[in-house]
Amino acid sequence: MTSLPRTPAEPSDALRRLARAWCRAVYPDITTSMTRAEFEEMLLRLATRLADALLAEPFDPSPGEAVGAELVAAHCTAAESLPGTLGVIDAELPPACGAAASLTEEEAAGRCSRLQHAVAAGFARALQERTRSEQEALSRAALAAQTEIADALHESEARFRAVFKDARLGIGIADMSGRILDVNSALTDMFGGTVGDALRYNAMDLTHPQDSPEVWRLQRELMRGEREHYQVEKPYHRRDGTVLWTNLTVSLLRDAEGEPRYMLAMIEDISERRLLNLRLRYQATHDALTELPNRSMFFERLEQTLAPGSGCSRIGLCYMDLDGFKVVNDSLGHDVGDELLIAVAERLQACATGPGQLLARIGGDEFVALVIDPPSPATVIALAERALRALASPVSIRGRELLVRASIGIVEGPAERLTPAEVLRSADITMYRAKAEGGNRYAVADPDADATAISRHYLTHHLPAALKGAEFFIEYQPLVKMADGSLEGAEALVRWSHPRHGVLGPDRFIPLAEHTGLIVPLGHWVMREAVMQACQWQSGGVGGGVKPLKINVNLSPRQLHHPDLVEETVAVLEEAGLPPSSLCLEVTETAMIQADEHELKPLRQLAELGVGIALDDFGTGYSNLANLRRLPANTLKLDRSFTEGLQHDPADPVDLKIVEGIVSLAHTLRLSVTVEGVETSAQAQQLRDLGCDTAQGWYYARPGPPERLPVAV
């Protein structure tokens, strides 16, 4: 994470410009003993603190609360001070920080919004605390006025009246029945009307539909003398029909004998502050582009739904991802992509209007629909079907008809058995399963499929550490000359000694390594280890033949496309001192026939150097046999599926004819034939009679450590 381009001792010019803009916005409206220059210097210090918080990792918005409190302490409490402050922070803070160097625009905007929320919260709390102090002073003055001895009664009442009249808070006094006895002008200004209008009311009649039940319970306790004061947020009806939101503090005044005599109410108008907090809350919980609930609000609702005691018995979830949305962004631009997302959001929103249903956008092109207490799994499936139908018709944007498709993962089950992380993980896995099946469909979560995907993810995540930690090892399976049964070489087969799952075969991790690209360093390690082992065999006279033993190494499709394949292979051979003719690279038929001439060029170069090239798993790629003439292969490895019928006695005549034809064709093209999966003596004899050159399989030896090779055949 790059830091703000400044030092603590010398704030940047950008922050100084922010402080000047901040000062211009709020200084004319405040009452403070500080000069403009002193006030601007204080704002520079606060701006620096906000900038540090914006770029901090991990992000923590709490410094914004301290900034809000310092503004109140500096008497920056005029009506326009907080909106002006938040406007400057919103417009100026991200550019002043240079946040684009380390954060995306969306991340910077999100952090800035949360900092604004924190500043407003800190401002409100500090102002409330100051108000409470004033209220306590008023309460003490009022109580003193009631209990002063007769000689000081006039002076005390005069002092109370001065405070009562000039206070910025609305103040009212009522008797213990609730009849209003007096109010100040600040209170009548809040409600509208006159003092006479207020005196016609009883405090117990000032109810509002949005009152919390707690309010009137506390009021009754105070009227019974069971509590001395209480403080709540309470709405009132204004004379003009609008709603006045207040911070209400009611205190009990007792006489000299300790008996309750009066109730003193102090009212602070928090309507604007509440609207601001609601706006900030909306910004923090809704997606700015589509105005749908965002990831934060979705997880908040999901956690509430799954929490013990929520009353929810079952939960359903549809995790939706648009198919091919990246192509729209890349080809038509992000503006068109944004318009498409807005249109998709509107269509999906119309599908999730039932009771207990919430639609949210939780990522770039990812939407999720939450269904609380669905009557049955069919309800959640029906929602997914409605979503697919809603997206079936093209979206018209800027004269273009864009086809939208989506893949949906569905999870439905008992709420008490699920956690938010489990629900999202299962839905995400299921969505990708729908995408892998072709997209534009939904799939329902399946525990077995989830377990397989989780295992794949776990292995994928641990592949780099396994390669670094030497958890891979190689076993060697002998290659036998069928003419005389002598040892010609061995195929190197990599294994993973996993600390948790034990020894894993290549089918468990090679596809994962191919997908992540780790197959390139893993394949290079296998080649280097195998070539070094072949040198040791040759120097030790293993095999006893006239020709030195060969080593066969598998080459993956991604390795085939690696630009340094030839250079790295030559370097490995030269480092070990192994002649190129002792190395054979096995490439699957599918990979080789799909390669164009440019992609085959590295194999041709290696073949010209003397490296053997084997066409592995021949017969599984549905290639045109005529293609064999253009491929740089000198060995054809026949897939075991063609020889399984030769294990029986008598052998399958169809398999015999197929193998005989392939061997004849291969020899015509001057290709040697190696057979995989030889498991019986009858099978070996049949293949020998058909003219196969070499073979490998359990009949000769299972794969094993290098030291077993001399006695394996």
XYZ file of C-alpha atoms in Angstrom:
713
model
C 0.000 0.000 0.000
C 1.500 3.309 -1.030
C 1.333 6.009 1.621
C 0.349 9.646 1.355
C 3.190 11.555 -0.385
C 4.145 13.676 2.626
C 5.944 13.488 5.955
C 4.291 14.081 9.339
C 6.342 17.264 9.738
C 5.377 18.759 6.383
C 1.853 18.112 5.040
C 1.500 18.032 1.271
C 0.327 20.981 -0.803
C -2.806 19.003 -1.651
C -3.723 18.730 2.039
C -3.076 22.438 2.533
C -5.456 23.179 -0.332
C -8.026 20.898 1.312
C -7.636 22.745 4.624
C -8.104 26.123 2.882
C -11.260 24.879 1.136
C -12.527 23.517 4.453
C -11.842 26.843 6.178
C -13.665 28.788 3.462
C -16.682 26.494 3.869
C -17.145 26.753 7.644
C -15.185 29.697 9.144
C -17.628 32.494 8.158
C -20.494 30.824 10.088
C -18.773 29.932 13.377
C -18.044 31.806 16.575
C -14.496 31.177 17.748
C -11.650 33.035 19.359
C -9.187 31.611 16.806
C -7.965 33.725 13.911
C -8.613 32.454 10.414
C -4.972 31.348 10.094
C -5.102 29.496 13.432
C -8.371 27.839 12.464
C -6.956 26.788 9.077
C -3.889 25.296 10.791
C -6.174 23.236 13.040
C -8.119 22.021 9.992
C -4.830 21.048 8.309
C -4.039 18.828 11.287
C -7.516 17.241 11.099
C -7.198 16.762 7.322
C -3.875 14.989 7.849
C -5.514 12.629 10.333
C -8.332 11.855 7.866
C -5.839 11.268 5.042
C -3.861 8.825 7.176
C -7.071 6.971 8.052
C -8.196 6.787 4.398
C -4.988 5.066 3.295
C -4.378 2.929 6.385
C -4.311 -0.853 6.072
C -6.399 -2.276 7.525
C -8.889 0.525 7.076
C -10.403 1.915 10.296
C -12.821 4.888 10.098
C -12.713 5.621 13.870
C -10.249 8.580 13.541
C -13.136 10.378 11.822
C -15.068 10.325 15.111
C -12.216 12.137 16.857
C -12.180 14.731 14.056
C -15.915 15.354 14.541
C -15.396 15.765 18.294
C -12.563 18.279 17.764
C -14.803 20.381 15.526
C -17.346 20.646 18.330
C -14.597 21.462 20.822
C -13.498 24.298 18.490
C -17.101 25.684 18.550
C -17.577 24.729 14.902
C -21.275 24.003 15.574
C -23.154 26.411 13.333
C -26.022 24.980 11.275
C -23.937 24.720 8.090
C -20.710 23.546 9.732
C -21.286 19.782 9.523
C -22.779 19.709 5.962
C -19.984 22.001 4.790
C -17.364 19.786 6.407
C -18.788 16.591 4.879
C -19.026 18.215 1.453
C -15.341 19.216 1.526
C -14.275 15.748 2.714
C -16.334 14.052 -0.016
C -14.988 16.263 -2.821
C -11.422 16.941 -1.736
C -10.079 14.140 0.475
C -9.507 11.312 -2.095
C -7.732 13.618 -4.612
C -5.664 15.195 -1.841
C -4.503 11.772 -0.682
C -3.482 10.595 -4.115
C -5.564 7.524 -3.270
C -5.711 6.411 -6.879
C -2.140 5.169 -6.584
C -3.137 2.520 -4.075
C -6.919 2.173 -4.105
C -9.520 1.713 -6.801
C -11.898 4.609 -7.269
C -14.717 2.517 -5.762
C -12.620 1.583 -2.706
C -11.536 5.211 -2.162
C -15.153 6.420 -2.438
C -16.368 3.722 -0.043
C -13.700 4.555 2.545
C -14.374 8.272 2.191
C -18.105 7.659 2.753
C -17.403 5.684 5.933
C -15.047 8.437 7.174
C -17.825 11.001 6.593
C -20.190 8.798 8.591
C -17.620 8.592 11.418
C -17.065 12.391 11.403
C -20.840 12.941 11.611
C -21.167 10.371 14.409
C -18.293 11.903 16.404
C -19.713 15.392 15.836
C -23.157 14.266 17.002
C -21.845 12.526 20.117
C -19.664 15.481 21.114
C -22.519 17.910 20.523
C -24.824 15.658 22.494
C -22.326 15.515 25.343
C -22.016 19.293 25.375
C -25.798 19.560 25.291
C -26.039 17.113 28.175
C -23.639 19.273 30.196
C -25.800 22.303 29.486
C -28.852 20.296 30.436
C -27.294 19.242 33.718
C -26.401 22.850 34.460
C -29.988 23.827 33.727
C -31.271 21.024 35.935
C -29.040 22.127 38.786
C -30.121 25.722 38.315
C -33.773 24.708 38.226
C -33.458 22.558 41.316
C -31.540 25.262 43.123
C -34.239 27.753 42.177
C -36.896 25.532 43.760
C -35.001 24.706 46.932
C -33.194 27.982 47.737
C -34.180 29.532 50.950
C -36.717 32.289 50.779
C -34.112 35.041 51.155
C -32.428 34.003 47.860
C -35.575 32.940 46.037
C -35.875 36.070 43.924
C -32.225 36.003 42.848
C -32.358 32.279 42.069
C -35.517 32.611 40.015
C -34.030 35.519 38.092
C -30.943 33.464 37.300
C -33.059 30.508 36.192
C -35.239 32.764 34.056
C -32.154 34.157 32.321
C -30.936 30.659 31.519
C -34.466 29.542 30.602
C -34.995 32.443 28.208
C -31.620 32.505 26.442
C -30.913 28.769 26.136
C -30.569 27.378 22.613
C -32.395 24.257 23.778
C -36.154 24.075 23.906
C -37.201 23.988 27.579
C -40.572 23.192 29.067
C -41.828 22.747 32.624
C -44.840 20.611 33.524
C -46.464 19.534 36.749
C -46.615 15.893 37.777
C -49.867 15.347 35.902
C -48.183 16.405 32.659
C -49.890 19.823 32.359
C -47.440 22.188 30.649
C -46.760 25.239 32.834
C -44.158 27.153 30.851
C -41.979 26.920 27.721
C -39.198 29.085 26.321
C -39.066 30.712 22.894
C -36.557 28.168 21.556
C -39.163 25.431 22.077
C -41.967 27.376 20.381
C -39.640 28.090 17.453
C -39.064 24.340 17.058
C -42.746 23.407 17.111
C -44.226 26.546 15.572
C -46.940 28.532 17.274
C -46.860 30.593 20.466
C -46.316 30.027 24.165
C -50.081 30.152 24.617
C -50.518 27.337 22.111
C -48.054 25.184 24.039
C -49.710 25.766 27.394
C -52.951 24.228 26.141
C -51.282 20.779 25.848
C -50.595 17.998 28.293
C -47.194 16.340 27.821
C -48.845 12.909 27.817
C -50.803 13.876 24.674
C -47.695 14.594 22.586
C -47.510 11.149 21.034
C -46.273 10.152 17.596
C -46.724 6.892 15.595
C -42.961 6.385 15.502
C -42.573 6.619 19.280
C -40.664 3.765 20.838
C -42.669 1.939 23.548
C -39.681 2.610 25.783
C -40.436 6.347 25.797
C -43.727 6.144 27.630
C -42.544 3.438 30.020
C -39.714 5.735 31.106
C -42.120 8.679 31.369
C -44.515 6.783 33.637
C -41.619 5.664 35.865
C -40.447 9.272 36.204
C -43.964 10.504 37.030
C -44.166 7.852 39.771
C -40.865 9.127 41.182
C -39.083 5.858 40.351
C -36.375 7.525 38.248
C -34.747 10.958 38.268
C -34.335 11.479 34.524
C -34.261 9.777 31.152
C -32.998 10.608 27.670
C -34.397 9.326 24.354
C -34.785 10.205 20.699
C -38.411 11.174 20.077
C -40.389 12.517 17.115
C -43.099 15.177 17.441
C -45.684 16.650 15.086
C -44.881 20.233 14.106
C -47.639 22.751 13.637
C -47.023 22.743 9.862
C -47.481 18.948 9.670
C -43.812 18.034 9.367
C -41.955 15.791 11.810
C -39.600 17.216 14.418
C -36.973 14.712 15.555
C -35.518 15.562 18.955
C -33.075 14.480 21.574
C -35.348 14.638 24.621
C -34.105 14.772 28.215
C -36.682 14.846 31.020
C -35.613 15.444 34.637
C -37.607 15.206 37.864
C -37.557 18.250 40.200
C -38.263 17.557 43.881
C -39.203 19.968 46.649
C -37.375 20.476 49.942
C -39.048 17.390 51.407
C -37.931 15.267 48.456
C -41.377 14.970 46.945
C -41.735 15.142 43.105
C -43.045 18.596 42.111
C -42.211 19.335 38.497
C -40.872 17.792 35.315
C -38.264 19.696 33.314
C -37.972 18.771 29.602
C -35.035 19.887 27.467
C -35.370 19.342 23.738
C -32.673 19.513 21.077
C -33.722 19.587 17.408
C -31.790 16.791 15.647
C -33.932 16.618 12.485
C -31.182 17.710 10.094
C -28.580 15.563 11.809
C -30.884 12.546 11.634
C -31.537 13.100 7.933
C -27.797 13.366 7.355
C -27.174 10.127 9.250
C -29.912 8.403 7.270
C -28.332 9.624 4.032
C -24.893 8.413 5.101
C -26.390 5.101 6.221
C -28.067 4.722 2.826
C -24.804 5.476 1.009
C -22.952 2.954 3.164
C -25.481 0.166 2.573
C -26.523 0.675 -1.058
C -24.760 0.276 -4.375
C -24.121 3.679 -5.938
C -24.700 2.417 -9.504
C -27.865 0.308 -9.207
C -29.184 1.633 -5.856
C -29.676 -1.970 -4.757
C -28.561 -3.048 -1.278
C -24.803 -3.633 -1.383
C -22.566 -6.382 -0.038
C -22.412 -4.787 3.412
C -26.186 -4.617 3.832
C -26.654 -8.110 2.395
C -24.257 -9.668 4.900
C -25.840 -7.672 7.704
C -29.280 -9.051 6.777
C -27.906 -12.566 6.262
C -26.212 -12.568 9.677
C -29.414 -11.301 11.321
C -31.430 -14.021 9.593
C -29.072 -16.819 10.653
C -28.538 -15.521 14.194
C -29.996 -17.640 17.039
C -33.403 -16.381 18.065
C -34.111 -14.673 14.743
C -37.250 -16.754 14.274
C -36.185 -17.837 10.797
C -36.505 -21.592 10.258
C -35.278 -21.914 6.645
C -33.272 -19.811 4.239
C -32.924 -19.702 0.468
C -30.319 -17.943 -1.633
C -29.745 -17.420 -5.366
C -26.199 -16.391 -6.269
C -26.199 -14.894 -9.791
C -23.237 -14.099 -12.023
C -23.581 -12.695 -15.540
C -22.031 -14.867 -18.243
C -19.468 -13.080 -20.408
C -19.950 -9.645 -18.861
C -16.212 -8.937 -19.099
C -16.505 -9.090 -22.888
C -19.038 -6.230 -22.791
C -16.717 -4.077 -20.670
C -13.666 -4.878 -22.777
C -15.321 -4.405 -26.171
C -17.925 -1.675 -25.594
C -16.467 0.153 -22.604
C -17.328 0.455 -18.926
C -20.014 3.085 -19.550
C -22.042 0.599 -21.580
C -21.260 -2.076 -18.986
C -22.641 0.168 -16.236
C -25.835 0.837 -18.194
C -26.220 -2.898 -18.724
C -25.840 -3.557 -14.995
C -28.512 -0.955 -14.220
C -30.915 -2.600 -16.666
C -30.159 -6.061 -15.273
C -30.700 -4.806 -11.722
C -34.131 -3.426 -12.650
C -35.176 -6.732 -14.210
C -33.921 -8.811 -11.306
C -35.504 -6.463 -8.763
C -38.881 -7.160 -10.340
C -38.324 -10.889 -9.730
C -37.635 -10.598 -5.988
C -40.666 -8.739 -4.678
C -42.182 -11.473 -2.528
C -42.324 -11.393 1.288
C -38.947 -11.921 2.911
C -37.019 -11.449 -0.360
C -34.013 -9.145 -0.761
C -31.944 -8.525 -3.905
C -28.432 -7.118 -3.563
C -25.463 -6.400 -5.804
C -22.381 -7.786 -4.080
C -19.761 -7.485 -6.801
C -19.058 -6.249 -10.313
C -21.551 -8.489 -12.141
C -22.667 -10.551 -9.159
C -26.150 -10.331 -7.662
C -27.678 -12.338 -4.845
C -31.303 -12.849 -3.847
C -32.037 -13.767 -0.227
C -35.298 -15.558 0.585
C -36.234 -15.673 4.265
C -38.413 -18.595 5.374
C -39.327 -19.911 1.899
C -42.369 -22.230 2.052
C -40.413 -24.861 0.109
C -37.272 -25.271 -2.024
C -39.524 -24.817 -5.059
C -40.027 -21.169 -4.055
C -36.303 -20.445 -4.376
C -36.045 -22.387 -7.641
C -39.026 -20.438 -8.999
C -37.222 -17.180 -8.221
C -34.165 -18.383 -10.164
C -36.374 -19.368 -13.105
C -38.032 -15.923 -13.077
C -34.599 -14.306 -13.110
C -33.486 -16.354 -16.124
C -36.704 -15.515 -17.967
C -36.297 -11.828 -17.118
C -32.832 -11.823 -18.687
C -33.856 -13.853 -21.745
C -34.779 -10.859 -23.909
C -31.938 -8.612 -25.160
C -31.207 -5.289 -23.446
C -31.230 -2.247 -25.738
C -28.390 0.164 -24.928
C -27.268 3.000 -27.183
C -28.766 1.380 -30.244
C -27.280 -2.048 -29.516
C -29.177 -5.177 -28.572
C -27.097 -6.895 -25.873
C -27.833 -10.503 -24.969
C -27.611 -11.154 -21.231
C -27.230 -14.576 -19.678
C -26.583 -15.624 -16.107
C -25.460 -18.610 -14.092
C -27.251 -19.108 -10.752
C -26.274 -21.168 -7.727
C -29.149 -22.071 -5.392
C -28.839 -22.924 -1.693
C -31.871 -23.801 0.445
C -31.940 -25.370 3.876
C -32.568 -25.083 7.638
C -31.271 -21.798 9.013
C -29.951 -23.248 12.282
C -27.527 -25.537 10.447
C -25.903 -22.835 8.309
C -23.465 -19.975 8.815
C -23.175 -16.949 6.497
C -19.782 -18.137 5.241
C -21.098 -21.632 4.506
C -24.137 -20.317 2.642
C -22.087 -18.011 0.407
C -19.390 -20.605 -0.205
C -21.929 -23.246 -1.211
C -23.823 -20.801 -3.434
C -20.608 -19.629 -5.090
C -19.449 -23.211 -5.760
C -22.868 -24.121 -7.146
C -22.959 -21.033 -9.370
C -19.606 -21.977 -10.909
C -20.927 -25.492 -11.448
C -23.829 -24.001 -13.440
C -21.349 -21.888 -15.387
C -19.168 -24.937 -16.114
C -22.224 -26.752 -17.491
C -22.635 -24.070 -20.147
C -24.149 -21.126 -18.248
C -27.581 -19.556 -18.688
C -28.985 -21.994 -16.136
C -29.277 -22.638 -12.434
C -27.846 -25.426 -10.325
C -28.944 -26.555 -6.861
C -26.330 -27.025 -4.151
C -25.162 -30.589 -3.643
C -23.057 -31.538 -0.572
C -20.909 -34.004 -2.514
C -20.197 -31.495 -5.283
C -19.422 -28.850 -2.634
C -16.965 -31.180 -0.895
C -15.207 -31.927 -4.197
C -14.942 -28.238 -5.073
C -13.677 -27.355 -1.595
C -11.064 -30.085 -1.836
C -9.985 -28.771 -5.244
C -9.761 -25.244 -3.879
C -7.774 -26.429 -0.872
C -5.298 -28.316 -3.050
C -5.030 -25.413 -5.492
C -4.290 -23.018 -2.649
C -1.555 -25.277 -1.271
C 0.158 -26.115 -4.570
C 2.755 -23.283 -4.425
C 3.757 -24.154 -0.851
C 3.958 -27.842 -1.796
C 6.402 -27.111 -4.626
C 8.465 -24.858 -2.400
C 8.345 -27.342 0.474
C 9.509 -30.333 -1.606
C 6.278 -32.288 -1.129
C 6.428 -33.640 -4.693
C 8.361 -36.759 -5.618
C 8.781 -38.901 -8.741
C 8.081 -42.559 -9.343
C 9.381 -44.363 -12.406
C 7.615 -47.000 -14.487
C 9.844 -49.138 -16.757
C 9.542 -49.062 -20.547
C 10.273 -52.569 -21.892
C 11.381 -53.631 -25.369
C 8.837 -56.178 -26.488
C 11.250 -57.981 -28.806
C 13.540 -59.263 -26.039
C 12.045 -57.983 -22.761
C 15.043 -55.758 -22.046
C 14.769 -52.421 -20.270
C 14.688 -49.434 -22.635
C 13.936 -46.663 -20.194
C 11.339 -45.346 -17.778
C 8.524 -42.814 -17.614
C 8.726 -40.209 -14.853
C 5.398 -39.925 -12.952
C 5.063 -37.131 -10.398
C 3.276 -37.688 -7.068
C 2.284 -35.341 -4.248
C 3.012 -36.432 -0.691
C 0.327 -34.290 0.903
C 0.665 -33.891 4.692
C -3.103 -34.167 5.166
C -4.402 -36.324 2.289
C -1.453 -38.676 1.849
C 0.020 -39.555 -1.555
C -1.990 -38.019 -4.399
C -1.807 -39.177 -8.012
C -1.373 -36.737 -10.884
C -5.089 -36.850 -11.736
C -5.772 -35.031 -8.436
C -3.456 -32.069 -8.927
C -2.108 -31.825 -12.490
C -5.377 -30.253 -13.820
C -5.222 -27.746 -10.946
C -1.590 -26.924 -11.687
C -2.437 -26.564 -15.381
C -5.297 -24.188 -14.545
C -3.208 -21.997 -12.230
C -0.059 -21.988 -14.367
C 1.981 -23.714 -11.669
C 2.421 -26.604 -14.103
C 5.292 -24.676 -15.735
C 7.611 -24.580 -12.681
C 6.368 -28.015 -11.571
C 7.019 -29.497 -15.014
C 10.472 -27.929 -15.132
C 11.265 -29.461 -11.728
C 10.068 -32.903 -12.902
C 12.158 -32.687 -16.068
C 15.275 -31.645 -14.174
C 14.898 -34.366 -11.531
C 14.149 -37.056 -14.123
C 17.087 -36.084 -16.347
C 19.442 -36.110 -13.358
C 18.115 -39.564 -12.414
C 18.677 -40.849 -15.963
C 22.295 -39.694 -15.743
C 22.737 -41.611 -12.499
C 21.305 -44.764 -14.111
C 23.557 -44.432 -17.122
C 26.671 -43.816 -15.047
C 25.758 -46.800 -12.862
C 25.200 -49.122 -15.812
C 21.541 -49.700 -14.972
C 19.679 -51.717 -17.608
C 22.669 -53.599 -18.974
C 21.804 -52.770 -22.584
C 23.977 -51.488 -25.362
C 22.107 -48.207 -25.559
C 21.783 -45.923 -22.502
C 18.412 -45.830 -20.761
C 15.909 -43.230 -21.932
C 13.723 -41.103 -19.687
C 10.185 -40.104 -20.713
C 8.751 -36.885 -19.257
C 5.179 -35.647 -19.741
C 4.711 -32.186 -21.235
C 1.445 -30.342 -20.466
C -0.422 -28.093 -22.940
C 0.579 -24.976 -21.004
C 4.236 -26.040 -21.053
C 3.944 -26.600 -24.796
C 3.013 -22.917 -25.184
C 5.685 -21.671 -22.791
C 8.086 -19.388 -24.731
C 11.222 -20.693 -22.987
C 10.503 -24.403 -23.490
C 13.417 -25.061 -25.871
C 15.962 -22.997 -23.934
C 15.013 -24.507 -20.575
C 15.054 -28.081 -21.935
C 18.484 -27.600 -23.500
C 19.757 -26.026 -20.265
C 18.532 -29.009 -18.215
C 20.235 -31.491 -20.582
C 23.491 -29.537 -20.595
C 23.496 -29.153 -16.804
C 23.092 -32.909 -16.318
C 25.278 -33.935 -19.256
C 22.554 -36.145 -20.740
C 22.466 -36.519 -24.548
C 19.200 -35.222 -26.122
C 18.484 -38.684 -27.569
C 18.042 -40.016 -24.020
C 15.088 -37.701 -23.348
C 11.584 -38.229 -24.722
C 8.845 -35.634 -24.165
C 5.304 -37.020 -24.114
C 2.575 -34.686 -25.416
C -1.066 -35.755 -25.452
C -2.708 -36.321 -28.806
C -5.336 -33.666 -28.034
C -2.735 -30.987 -27.243
C -0.635 -31.783 -30.299
C -3.405 -31.909 -32.900
C -4.879 -28.636 -31.603
C -1.541 -26.863 -31.922
C -0.877 -24.797 -35.038
C 2.456 -24.648 -36.839
C 3.711 -21.813 -34.656
C 2.931 -23.782 -31.497
C 4.559 -26.935 -32.936
C 7.756 -25.060 -33.730
C 9.394 -25.663 -30.287
C 8.749 -29.407 -30.620
C 10.290 -29.441 -34.090
C 13.347 -27.624 -32.755
C 13.737 -30.145 -29.935
C 13.241 -33.047 -32.353
C 15.982 -31.634 -34.580
C 18.280 -31.598 -31.529
C 17.592 -35.321 -31.067
C 14.971 -35.164 -28.300
C 12.282 -37.807 -28.748
C 8.669 -36.664 -29.082
C 5.905 -39.127 -28.187
C 2.240 -38.707 -29.121
C 0.648 -39.730 -25.802
C -2.839 -41.256 -25.277
C -3.232 -41.836 -29.018
C -6.798 -42.677 -29.946
C -8.503 -40.326 -27.465
C -8.276 -37.156 -29.517
C -10.283 -38.157 -32.601
C -7.526 -36.929 -34.859
C -7.341 -37.506 -38.569
C -4.692 -40.179 -39.089
C -3.356 -38.129 -41.974
C -2.369 -35.469 -39.405
C 0.330 -37.790 -38.095
C 2.520 -36.874 -41.065
C 2.705 -33.195 -40.044
C 3.402 -33.800 -36.350
C 7.019 -33.779 -35.080
C 6.579 -37.118 -33.278
C 8.750 -40.225 -33.545
C 6.787 -42.383 -31.085
C 3.089 -43.174 -30.849
C 1.800 -44.202 -27.392
C -1.361 -46.233 -27.851
C -4.036 -45.478 -25.232
C -4.893 -48.368 -22.921
C -8.535 -48.321 -24.035
C -7.494 -50.015 -27.309
C -5.675 -52.861 -25.576
C -8.105 -53.771 -22.793
C -9.848 -56.214 -25.128
C -6.545 -58.069 -25.569
C -6.451 -59.081 -21.898
C -9.008 -61.814 -22.547
C -8.441 -65.189 -24.113
C -9.429 -65.251 -26.854
C -8.739 -61.570 -27.556
C -11.443 -59.292 -28.921
C -11.078 -59.574 -32.733
C -12.173 -55.970 -33.292
C -9.513 -54.651 -30.911
C -6.945 -56.873 -32.600
C -7.739 -55.391 -36.011
C -7.686 -51.798 -34.656
C -4.317 -52.220 -32.950
C -2.906 -54.066 -35.959
C -3.973 -51.229 -38.260
C -2.558 -48.498 -35.989
C 0.775 -50.324 -35.616
C 1.008 -50.857 -39.383
C 0.245 -47.192 -40.076
C 2.702 -45.990 -37.426
C 5.514 -48.131 -38.819
C 4.723 -46.923 -42.343
C 5.194 -43.372 -41.012
C 8.426 -44.494 -39.296
C 6.923 -44.115 -35.829
C 7.681 -46.553 -33.049
C 4.700 -47.799 -31.032
C 4.553 -47.908 -27.253
C 1.619 -49.576 -25.517
C 0.311 -48.493 -22.106
C -1.568 -50.569 -19.550
C -0.171 -54.033 -20.230
C -1.409 -56.182 -17.342
C -1.342 -59.848 -18.443
C 1.100 -62.174 -20.185
C -1.523 -62.993 -22.845
C -1.950 -59.318 -23.571
C 1.830 -58.839 -23.777
C 2.168 -61.751 -26.203
C -0.648 -60.455 -28.428
C 0.938 -57.009 -28.610
C 4.352 -58.498 -29.332
C 2.854 -60.514 -32.181
C 1.195 -57.375 -33.567
C 4.586 -55.680 -33.824
C 4.452 -53.190 -30.937
C 7.920 -51.911 -30.064
C 7.795 -51.075 -26.343
C 5.315 -51.448 -23.517
C 4.682 -50.477 -19.931
C 2.186 -51.611 -17.369
C 1.678 -53.551 -14.142
C 2.555 -56.799 -15.874
C 6.142 -55.566 -15.993
C 6.260 -53.319 -12.933
C 4.244 -50.758 -11.076
C 5.632 -47.220 -10.760
C 8.158 -47.063 -7.949
C 11.231 -45.281 -6.577
C 14.323 -45.084 -8.806
C 16.264 -47.699 -6.865
C 13.700 -50.381 -7.775
C 14.162 -49.941 -11.502
C 17.026 -52.491 -12.019
C 14.947 -55.316 -10.605
C 11.593 -54.125 -11.865
C 11.651 -56.068 -15.146
